């Protein structure tokens, strides 16, 4: 299949389609099956009118994209962000399809979004927005149809409101969303799961490739739910975190940062900025700091063709969704930098979402130890499969990860007789 030369001006969905085509090029699939996998199966756009605290009515726009449901109910988070437009949500929904297939958990892929800046809304406004959005998409949701979860700009509280709004229509249904607070049927270990999953993935990758983790210097972009947990847990592998950033600024100390103290400082001050004993670094230069492992754990498209040449890390671990553009991905590969792709690295979140859903359906709670053990098993298995395929076919880890996911979805499509 001819592959166009990638550029940074590609939209998010064009970029993910480019990665899809690259992965699928290593498989021998029917054109019809490929066609079915390229398109979203359903895309819903809704108006979300919200009465603001000042009495004004503001109409927000919300989406729920169900990309593919061949392997199980649609699954994926809901994002509250000014850039959460249809193209972005569609791209993220398709990433969920390949992510759940790669982890081999029984879900399809979906994503939701409301175009808004949650930092500018009060808690009662967010409550009203969440309820109205949920009501307007509720007819396509269900524990066996589509199960939303947290993503950028949403958290356990948002999921509690979603569960409540859905419950008003259908009765008490905790299995309708994941990432809930533990008090409402959330799973132990869900909040830490993407960070913990990243650590299991890195540990397995290093043991398979003979990479020495002890003393490896790590720079993490993003100190939210994913980045802060990755920062707190990566030290268990002997790695040293030397840089951390949030939306405002980065901090850097080549001798290592005390993560617990950074965490406390950030809680108190609302930012990592001003942490004593560390240099302050601008968000642009931050990704170019000298280090061994770079972890983009914030937003999409931060590694582009204009900065890929200046990345000094030897390994890029993609904790965020779609942090690297296809053009940058190619540039990094040419420079011999290993990129461990998002659909593998951050799969811990949706894997523990699967455990949460399973616990809700069985009305039985697992201990955190069991959650982490099962997470470790699935993350390490997926990592082994990706590394083995990449070595066998002499392709990148991203191409291998996509190929494995696509193969599983194609098989389900053909077995179910869609084509
Ligand atoms: N938003 C997370 C992701 O991008 C988790 C999705 C889920 O748990 O359904 O993987």
Coordinates of C-alpha atoms and ligand atoms in Angstrom, one line a residue:
X1 CA 0.0 0.0 0.0
X2 CA 1.5 3.4 -0.9
X3 CA 2.3 5.5 2.1
X4 CA 2.3 9.3 1.8
X5 CA 5.2 11.2 3.3
X6 CA 4.0 12.4 6.7
X7 CA 3.9 16.1 7.7
X8 CA 3.1 17.9 10.9
X9 CA 0.1 19.6 9.3
X10 CA -1.8 16.3 9.2
X11 CA -4.9 16.3 11.4
X12 CA -4.9 14.0 14.4
X13 CA -7.1 11.4 12.6
X14 CA -5.0 11.5 9.4
X15 CA -1.9 10.9 11.7
X16 CA -3.5 7.9 13.4
X17 CA -4.6 6.6 10.0
X18 CA -1.0 6.9 8.8
X19 CA 0.1 4.8 11.8
X20 CA -2.7 2.4 11.1
X21 CA -1.6 2.0 7.4
X22 CA 2.0 1.4 8.5
X23 CA 1.0 -1.3 10.9
X24 CA -1.5 -2.9 8.5
X25 CA 1.2 -3.0 5.8
X26 CA 2.8 -6.0 7.6
X27 CA -0.4 -8.0 7.5
X28 CA -2.2 -9.7 4.7
X29 CA -5.7 -8.4 5.2
X30 CA -8.7 -8.1 2.8
X31 CA -9.4 -4.6 1.5
X32 CA -13.0 -4.8 2.8
X33 CA -11.8 -5.6 6.3
X34 CA -9.3 -2.7 6.2
X35 CA -12.0 -0.3 5.1
X36 CA -14.3 -1.3 7.9
X37 CA -11.4 -0.7 10.4
X38 CA -10.5 2.7 9.0
X39 CA -13.9 4.3 9.7
X40 CA -15.7 5.1 12.9
X41 CA -18.8 2.9 13.3
X42 CA -20.8 5.7 14.9
X43 CA -20.2 9.4 15.6
X44 CA -22.6 11.4 17.7
X45 CA -22.5 15.2 18.1
X46 CA -24.7 16.8 20.8
X47 CA -25.4 20.3 22.0
X48 CA -24.8 20.6 25.8
X49 CA -26.7 23.7 27.0
X50 CA -25.5 24.7 30.5
X51 CA -26.9 27.5 32.8
X52 CA -23.7 29.2 34.1
X53 CA -23.5 30.5 37.7
X54 CA -24.0 34.0 36.4
X55 CA -27.4 33.1 35.0
X56 CA -26.4 33.0 31.3
X57 CA -27.0 29.9 29.1
X58 CA -24.0 28.7 27.3
X59 CA -24.2 25.9 24.6
X60 CA -21.2 23.6 24.5
X61 CA -20.6 21.0 21.9
X62 CA -20.0 17.4 22.9
X63 CA -19.1 14.2 21.0
X64 CA -19.0 10.5 21.4
X65 CA -17.2 8.5 18.7
X66 CA -17.6 4.7 18.7
X67 CA -14.8 3.7 16.5
X68 CA -15.0 -0.1 16.4
X69 CA -17.0 -2.6 18.4
X70 CA -15.9 -5.9 16.9
X71 CA -14.2 -7.2 20.0
X72 CA -16.7 -6.0 22.7
X73 CA -18.5 -3.0 24.0
X74 CA -17.0 0.4 23.0
X75 CA -14.6 1.7 25.6
X76 CA -12.8 4.9 26.1
X77 CA -12.5 8.1 28.1
X78 CA -14.3 11.5 27.9
X79 CA -12.1 14.5 27.5
X80 CA -13.0 18.1 28.6
X81 CA -10.6 20.3 26.6
X82 CA -10.7 23.3 24.3
X83 CA -9.2 21.2 21.5
X84 CA -11.5 18.2 21.8
X85 CA -13.0 18.6 18.4
X86 CA -14.5 15.8 16.2
X87 CA -11.2 15.0 14.4
X88 CA -9.3 14.8 17.7
X89 CA -12.0 12.6 19.4
X90 CA -12.2 10.4 16.3
X91 CA -8.4 9.9 16.3
X92 CA -8.4 9.1 20.1
X93 CA -11.3 6.7 19.6
X94 CA -9.4 4.7 17.0
X95 CA -6.3 4.6 19.2
X96 CA -8.6 3.0 21.9
X97 CA -9.6 0.2 19.4
X98 CA -5.9 -0.8 18.8
X99 CA -5.1 -0.3 22.5
X100 CA -7.8 -2.7 23.9
X101 CA -7.0 -5.2 21.1
X102 CA -3.3 -5.1 21.9
X103 CA -4.0 -5.6 25.6
X104 CA -6.4 -8.4 24.5
X105 CA -9.2 -7.2 26.8
X106 CA -12.8 -7.7 25.5
X107 CA -13.6 -4.1 24.4
X108 CA -13.8 -2.0 21.3
X109 CA -12.7 1.6 21.0
X110 CA -14.5 4.9 21.7
X111 CA -13.8 8.4 22.9
X112 CA -15.9 11.3 24.0
X113 CA -15.2 15.0 24.4
X114 CA -16.8 18.3 25.3
X115 CA -15.2 21.4 23.9
X116 CA -14.6 23.5 27.0
X117 CA -11.9 24.7 29.4
X118 CA -12.8 22.9 32.7
X119 CA -10.4 25.2 34.6
X120 CA -12.8 28.1 33.8
X121 CA -15.9 26.3 35.1
X122 CA -17.1 26.0 38.7
X123 CA -17.8 22.6 40.2
X124 CA -21.6 23.2 40.0
X125 CA -21.2 24.2 36.3
X126 CA -19.2 21.1 35.6
X127 CA -21.8 19.0 37.4
X128 CA -24.6 20.4 35.1
X129 CA -22.5 20.1 32.0
X130 CA -21.6 16.5 32.8
X131 CA -25.3 15.6 33.4
X132 CA -26.5 17.2 30.2
X133 CA -23.8 15.6 28.1
X134 CA -24.5 12.2 29.7
X135 CA -28.3 12.5 29.1
X136 CA -27.7 13.5 25.5
X137 CA -25.5 10.5 24.7
X138 CA -27.2 8.0 27.1
X139 CA -29.1 6.2 24.3
X140 CA -25.9 4.9 22.8
X141 CA -24.3 3.9 26.2
X142 CA -24.7 0.8 28.3
X143 CA -22.6 -1.7 30.2
X144 CA -22.7 -4.0 27.1
X145 CA -22.7 -1.2 24.6
X146 CA -20.3 1.7 25.5
X147 CA -18.5 2.4 28.8
X148 CA -17.0 5.9 29.2
X149 CA -14.1 6.7 31.6
X150 CA -11.8 9.5 32.6
X151 CA -9.4 11.3 30.3
X152 CA -7.8 14.7 30.1
X153 CA -9.9 17.3 32.1
X154 CA -12.2 14.7 33.8
X155 CA -11.7 12.7 37.0
X156 CA -13.5 10.4 39.5
X157 CA -16.0 13.2 40.4
X158 CA -16.9 13.5 36.7
X159 CA -17.5 9.8 36.5
X160 CA -19.6 9.9 39.7
X161 CA -21.9 12.5 38.1
X162 CA -22.1 10.5 34.8
X163 CA -23.0 7.4 36.7
X164 CA -25.7 9.3 38.6
X165 CA -27.1 10.9 35.5
X166 CA -27.3 7.5 33.7
X167 CA -28.8 5.9 36.8
X168 CA -31.6 8.5 36.8
X169 CA -32.7 7.1 33.4
X170 CA -31.9 3.4 33.9
X171 CA -31.5 2.6 37.6
X172 CA -28.4 2.1 39.6
X173 CA -25.7 1.0 37.1
X174 CA -22.1 1.4 38.4
X175 CA -20.7 -0.6 35.4
X176 CA -21.7 2.2 33.0
X177 CA -18.5 4.2 33.6
X178 CA -15.0 3.4 34.9
X179 CA -12.6 5.5 36.9
X180 CA -15.2 6.1 39.6
X181 CA -14.2 6.9 43.2
X182 CA -13.7 3.8 45.2
X183 CA -16.7 4.6 47.4
X184 CA -19.0 4.3 44.4
X185 CA -17.6 1.0 43.0
X186 CA -14.3 2.3 41.5
X187 CA -11.4 -0.2 41.6
X188 CA -8.5 0.0 43.9
X189 CA -5.4 0.9 41.8
X190 CA -7.3 2.6 38.9
X191 CA -5.9 6.0 39.5
X192 CA -2.3 4.8 39.6
X193 CA -2.9 2.3 36.7
X194 CA -1.5 4.2 33.7
X195 CA 1.7 5.1 35.6
X196 CA 2.0 1.6 37.1
X197 CA 1.4 0.0 33.7
X198 CA 4.1 2.2 32.2
X199 CA 6.6 0.9 34.8
X200 CA 5.7 -2.7 34.1
X201 CA 6.1 -2.1 30.4
X202 CA 9.5 -0.4 30.8
X203 CA 10.7 -3.1 33.1
X204 CA 9.8 -5.9 30.6
X205 CA 11.2 -4.0 27.6
X206 CA 14.5 -3.4 29.4
X207 CA 14.8 -7.0 30.5
X208 CA 14.1 -8.2 26.9
X209 CA 16.5 -5.8 25.3
X210 CA 19.2 -5.9 28.0
X211 CA 18.8 -2.2 28.8
X212 CA 20.2 -1.2 32.2
X213 CA 17.6 0.8 34.1
X214 CA 19.6 1.4 37.3
X215 CA 20.7 5.0 37.3
X216 CA 18.8 5.8 34.0
X217 CA 17.8 9.5 34.0
X218 CA 14.2 10.3 33.3
X219 CA 12.4 13.4 32.2
X220 CA 8.6 13.5 32.5
X221 CA 6.4 16.1 30.8
X222 CA 3.1 16.4 32.6
X223 CA 2.4 16.1 36.3
X224 CA -1.3 15.1 36.1
X225 CA -2.9 11.8 36.8
X226 CA -0.6 9.9 34.5
X227 CA 2.7 11.8 34.9
X228 CA 2.6 12.1 38.7
X229 CA 2.1 8.4 39.2
X230 CA 4.7 7.5 36.6
X231 CA 7.1 9.8 38.5
X232 CA 6.3 8.3 41.9
X233 CA 6.7 4.7 40.7
X234 CA 9.5 4.7 38.2
X235 CA 12.1 5.0 41.0
X236 CA 11.2 1.4 42.0
X237 CA 13.2 0.3 38.8
X238 CA 16.2 2.3 40.0
X239 CA 15.6 5.1 37.5
X240 CA 16.2 8.7 38.6
X241 CA 13.7 11.4 37.7
X242 CA 15.7 14.6 36.9
X243 CA 13.0 16.7 35.2
X244 CA 9.3 17.3 35.7
X245 CA 7.0 19.8 34.0
X246 CA 3.4 20.9 34.2
X247 CA 1.5 23.3 31.9
X248 CA 3.3 26.3 33.2
X249 CA 7.0 25.4 33.5
X250 CA 9.5 22.6 34.0
X251 CA 11.9 21.9 36.8
X252 CA 15.3 20.2 36.4
X253 CA 18.0 18.9 38.7
X254 CA 20.6 16.5 37.1
X255 CA 21.3 14.9 40.5
X256 CA 17.6 13.8 40.8
X257 CA 14.4 15.2 42.2
X258 CA 12.7 14.1 45.4
X259 CA 9.3 13.2 43.8
X260 CA 7.3 13.1 47.0
X261 CA 8.4 16.6 47.9
X262 CA 7.7 17.8 44.3
X263 CA 4.3 16.3 44.7
X264 CA 3.6 18.1 48.0
X265 CA 5.0 21.4 46.6
X266 CA 2.8 21.1 43.5
X267 CA -0.3 20.4 45.7
X268 CA 0.4 23.4 47.9
X269 CA 1.4 25.9 45.2
X270 CA -0.7 24.6 42.3
X271 CA 2.5 24.1 40.1
X272 CA 5.9 22.5 40.2
X273 CA 7.3 26.0 39.6
X274 CA 9.5 27.3 42.3
X275 CA 10.5 23.9 43.7
X276 CA 13.6 24.6 45.8
X277 CA 17.0 23.4 44.5
X278 CA 15.9 22.8 40.9
X279 CA 16.5 24.9 37.8
X280 CA 13.4 26.4 36.0
X281 CA 13.0 25.3 32.4
X282 CA 10.6 26.6 29.7
X283 CA 8.1 24.1 28.4
X284 CA 9.6 24.2 24.9
X285 CA 13.2 23.4 25.9
X286 CA 12.1 20.9 28.5
X287 CA 11.6 18.1 26.0
X288 CA 15.2 18.7 24.8
X289 CA 16.9 18.2 28.2
X290 CA 19.7 15.6 28.3
X291 CA 18.3 12.4 29.7
X292 CA 18.1 8.6 28.9
X293 CA 14.3 8.2 29.0
X294 CA 11.8 10.9 28.0
X295 CA 8.2 10.5 29.1
X296 CA 5.6 12.8 27.4
X297 CA 2.6 12.4 29.7
X298 CA 0.6 15.5 28.8
X299 CA -1.1 16.4 25.6
X300 CA -0.9 15.3 21.9
X301 CA 1.6 16.4 19.2
X302 CA 4.4 17.7 21.5
X303 CA 7.2 15.9 19.6
X304 CA 7.1 17.2 16.0
X305 CA 9.5 17.5 13.1
X306 CA 10.7 20.9 14.4
X307 CA 12.0 19.5 17.7
X308 CA 12.5 15.8 17.0
X309 CA 16.1 16.5 15.9
X310 CA 16.9 18.0 19.3
X311 CA 15.5 15.2 21.5
X312 CA 18.5 13.8 23.4
X313 CA 16.8 10.8 25.1
X314 CA 17.6 7.3 23.9
X315 CA 14.1 6.1 24.7
X316 CA 10.7 7.9 24.4
X317 CA 8.0 6.3 26.5
X318 CA 4.6 7.6 25.3
X319 CA 2.4 8.0 28.4
X320 CA 0.1 10.5 26.7
X321 CA -2.1 9.7 23.8
X322 CA -0.6 10.6 20.4
X323 CA 2.3 12.8 21.7
X324 CA 4.5 12.2 18.5
X325 CA 3.5 13.2 15.0
X326 CA 4.1 10.7 12.2
X327 CA 6.9 13.0 10.8
X328 CA 8.6 13.1 14.2
X329 CA 8.1 9.4 14.6
X330 CA 10.0 8.8 11.3
X331 CA 12.8 11.3 12.3
X332 CA 13.3 9.6 15.8
X333 CA 13.5 6.2 14.2
X334 CA 16.1 7.4 11.7
X335 CA 18.1 8.7 14.7
X336 CA 18.0 5.3 16.4
X337 CA 15.8 6.6 19.2
X338 CA 13.4 3.9 20.5
X339 CA 9.8 5.0 20.7
X340 CA 7.6 2.8 22.9
X341 CA 4.1 3.7 21.6
X342 CA 1.1 5.1 23.5
X343 CA -1.2 2.2 22.8
X344 CA 1.2 -0.1 24.7
X345 CA 2.7 2.3 27.3
X346 CA -0.5 3.8 28.7
X347 CA -2.8 0.8 28.3
X348 CA -2.7 0.3 32.1
X349 CA -5.6 2.8 32.5
X350 CA -8.0 0.9 30.3
X351 CA -6.8 -2.5 31.6
X352 CA -7.7 -1.6 35.2
X353 CA -11.0 -0.1 33.8
X354 CA -11.7 -3.6 32.5
X355 CA -11.1 -4.9 36.0
X356 CA -13.4 -2.2 37.4
X357 CA -16.2 -3.1 35.0
X358 CA -15.7 -6.8 35.7
X359 CA -15.9 -6.2 39.5
X360 CA -19.0 -4.1 39.1
X361 CA -20.8 -6.7 37.0
X362 CA -19.9 -9.4 39.5
X363 CA -20.6 -7.1 42.5
X364 CA -17.3 -8.3 44.0
X365 CA -14.3 -6.2 45.0
X366 CA -10.7 -7.2 44.3
X367 CA -7.9 -6.3 46.7
X368 CA -5.3 -3.8 45.2
X369 CA -2.7 -6.5 45.2
X370 CA -4.8 -8.6 42.9
X371 CA -5.4 -5.6 40.6
X372 CA -1.7 -4.8 40.3
X373 CA -0.7 -8.5 39.8
X374 CA -3.2 -8.9 36.9
X375 CA -2.1 -5.5 35.5
X376 CA 1.5 -6.6 35.5
X377 CA 0.6 -9.9 33.8
X378 CA -1.2 -8.2 30.9
X379 CA 1.2 -5.3 30.5
X380 CA 4.2 -7.6 30.4
X381 CA 2.5 -10.1 28.0
X382 CA 1.6 -7.3 25.6
X383 CA 5.2 -5.9 25.8
X384 CA 6.7 -9.3 25.0
X385 CA 4.4 -9.7 22.0
X386 CA 5.3 -6.3 20.6
X387 CA 9.0 -6.7 21.1
X388 CA 8.9 -10.2 19.6
X389 CA 7.0 -9.0 16.5
X390 CA 9.2 -5.9 16.1
X391 CA 12.4 -8.1 16.2
X392 CA 10.9 -10.8 13.9
X393 CA 9.7 -8.4 11.2
X394 CA 12.4 -5.7 11.7
X395 CA 9.9 -3.0 12.3
X396 CA 9.4 -0.3 14.9
X397 CA 7.6 -1.0 18.2
X398 CA 4.7 1.2 17.0
X399 CA 4.3 -0.7 13.8
X400 CA 4.4 -4.0 15.7
X401 CA 1.8 -2.7 18.3
X402 CA -0.6 -1.6 15.6
X403 CA -0.1 -4.7 13.6
X404 CA -1.0 -6.9 16.6
X405 CA -4.0 -4.8 17.5
X406 CA -5.3 -4.6 13.9
X407 CA -4.8 -8.4 13.4
X408 CA -7.1 -9.1 16.4
X409 CA -9.8 -6.7 15.3
X410 CA -9.7 -8.0 11.7
X411 CA -10.1 -11.6 13.0
X412 CA -13.1 -10.6 15.1
X413 CA -14.7 -8.8 12.2
X414 CA -14.3 -11.8 10.0
X415 CA -15.5 -14.3 12.6
X416 CA -18.6 -12.3 13.3
X417 CA -19.4 -12.2 9.6
X418 CA -19.5 -8.5 9.0
X419 CA -17.7 -8.8 5.7
Ligands
LIG1 N1 -8.6 7.6 28.9 C1 -7.8 6.5 29.1 C2 -7.1 6.1 27.8 O1 -6.9 6.9 27.0 C3 -8.6 5.3 29.7 C4 -9.8 4.9 29.0 C5 -10.6 3.9 29.7 O2 -10.3 3.5 30.8 O3 -11.7 3.5 29.2 O4 -6.6 5.0 27.7

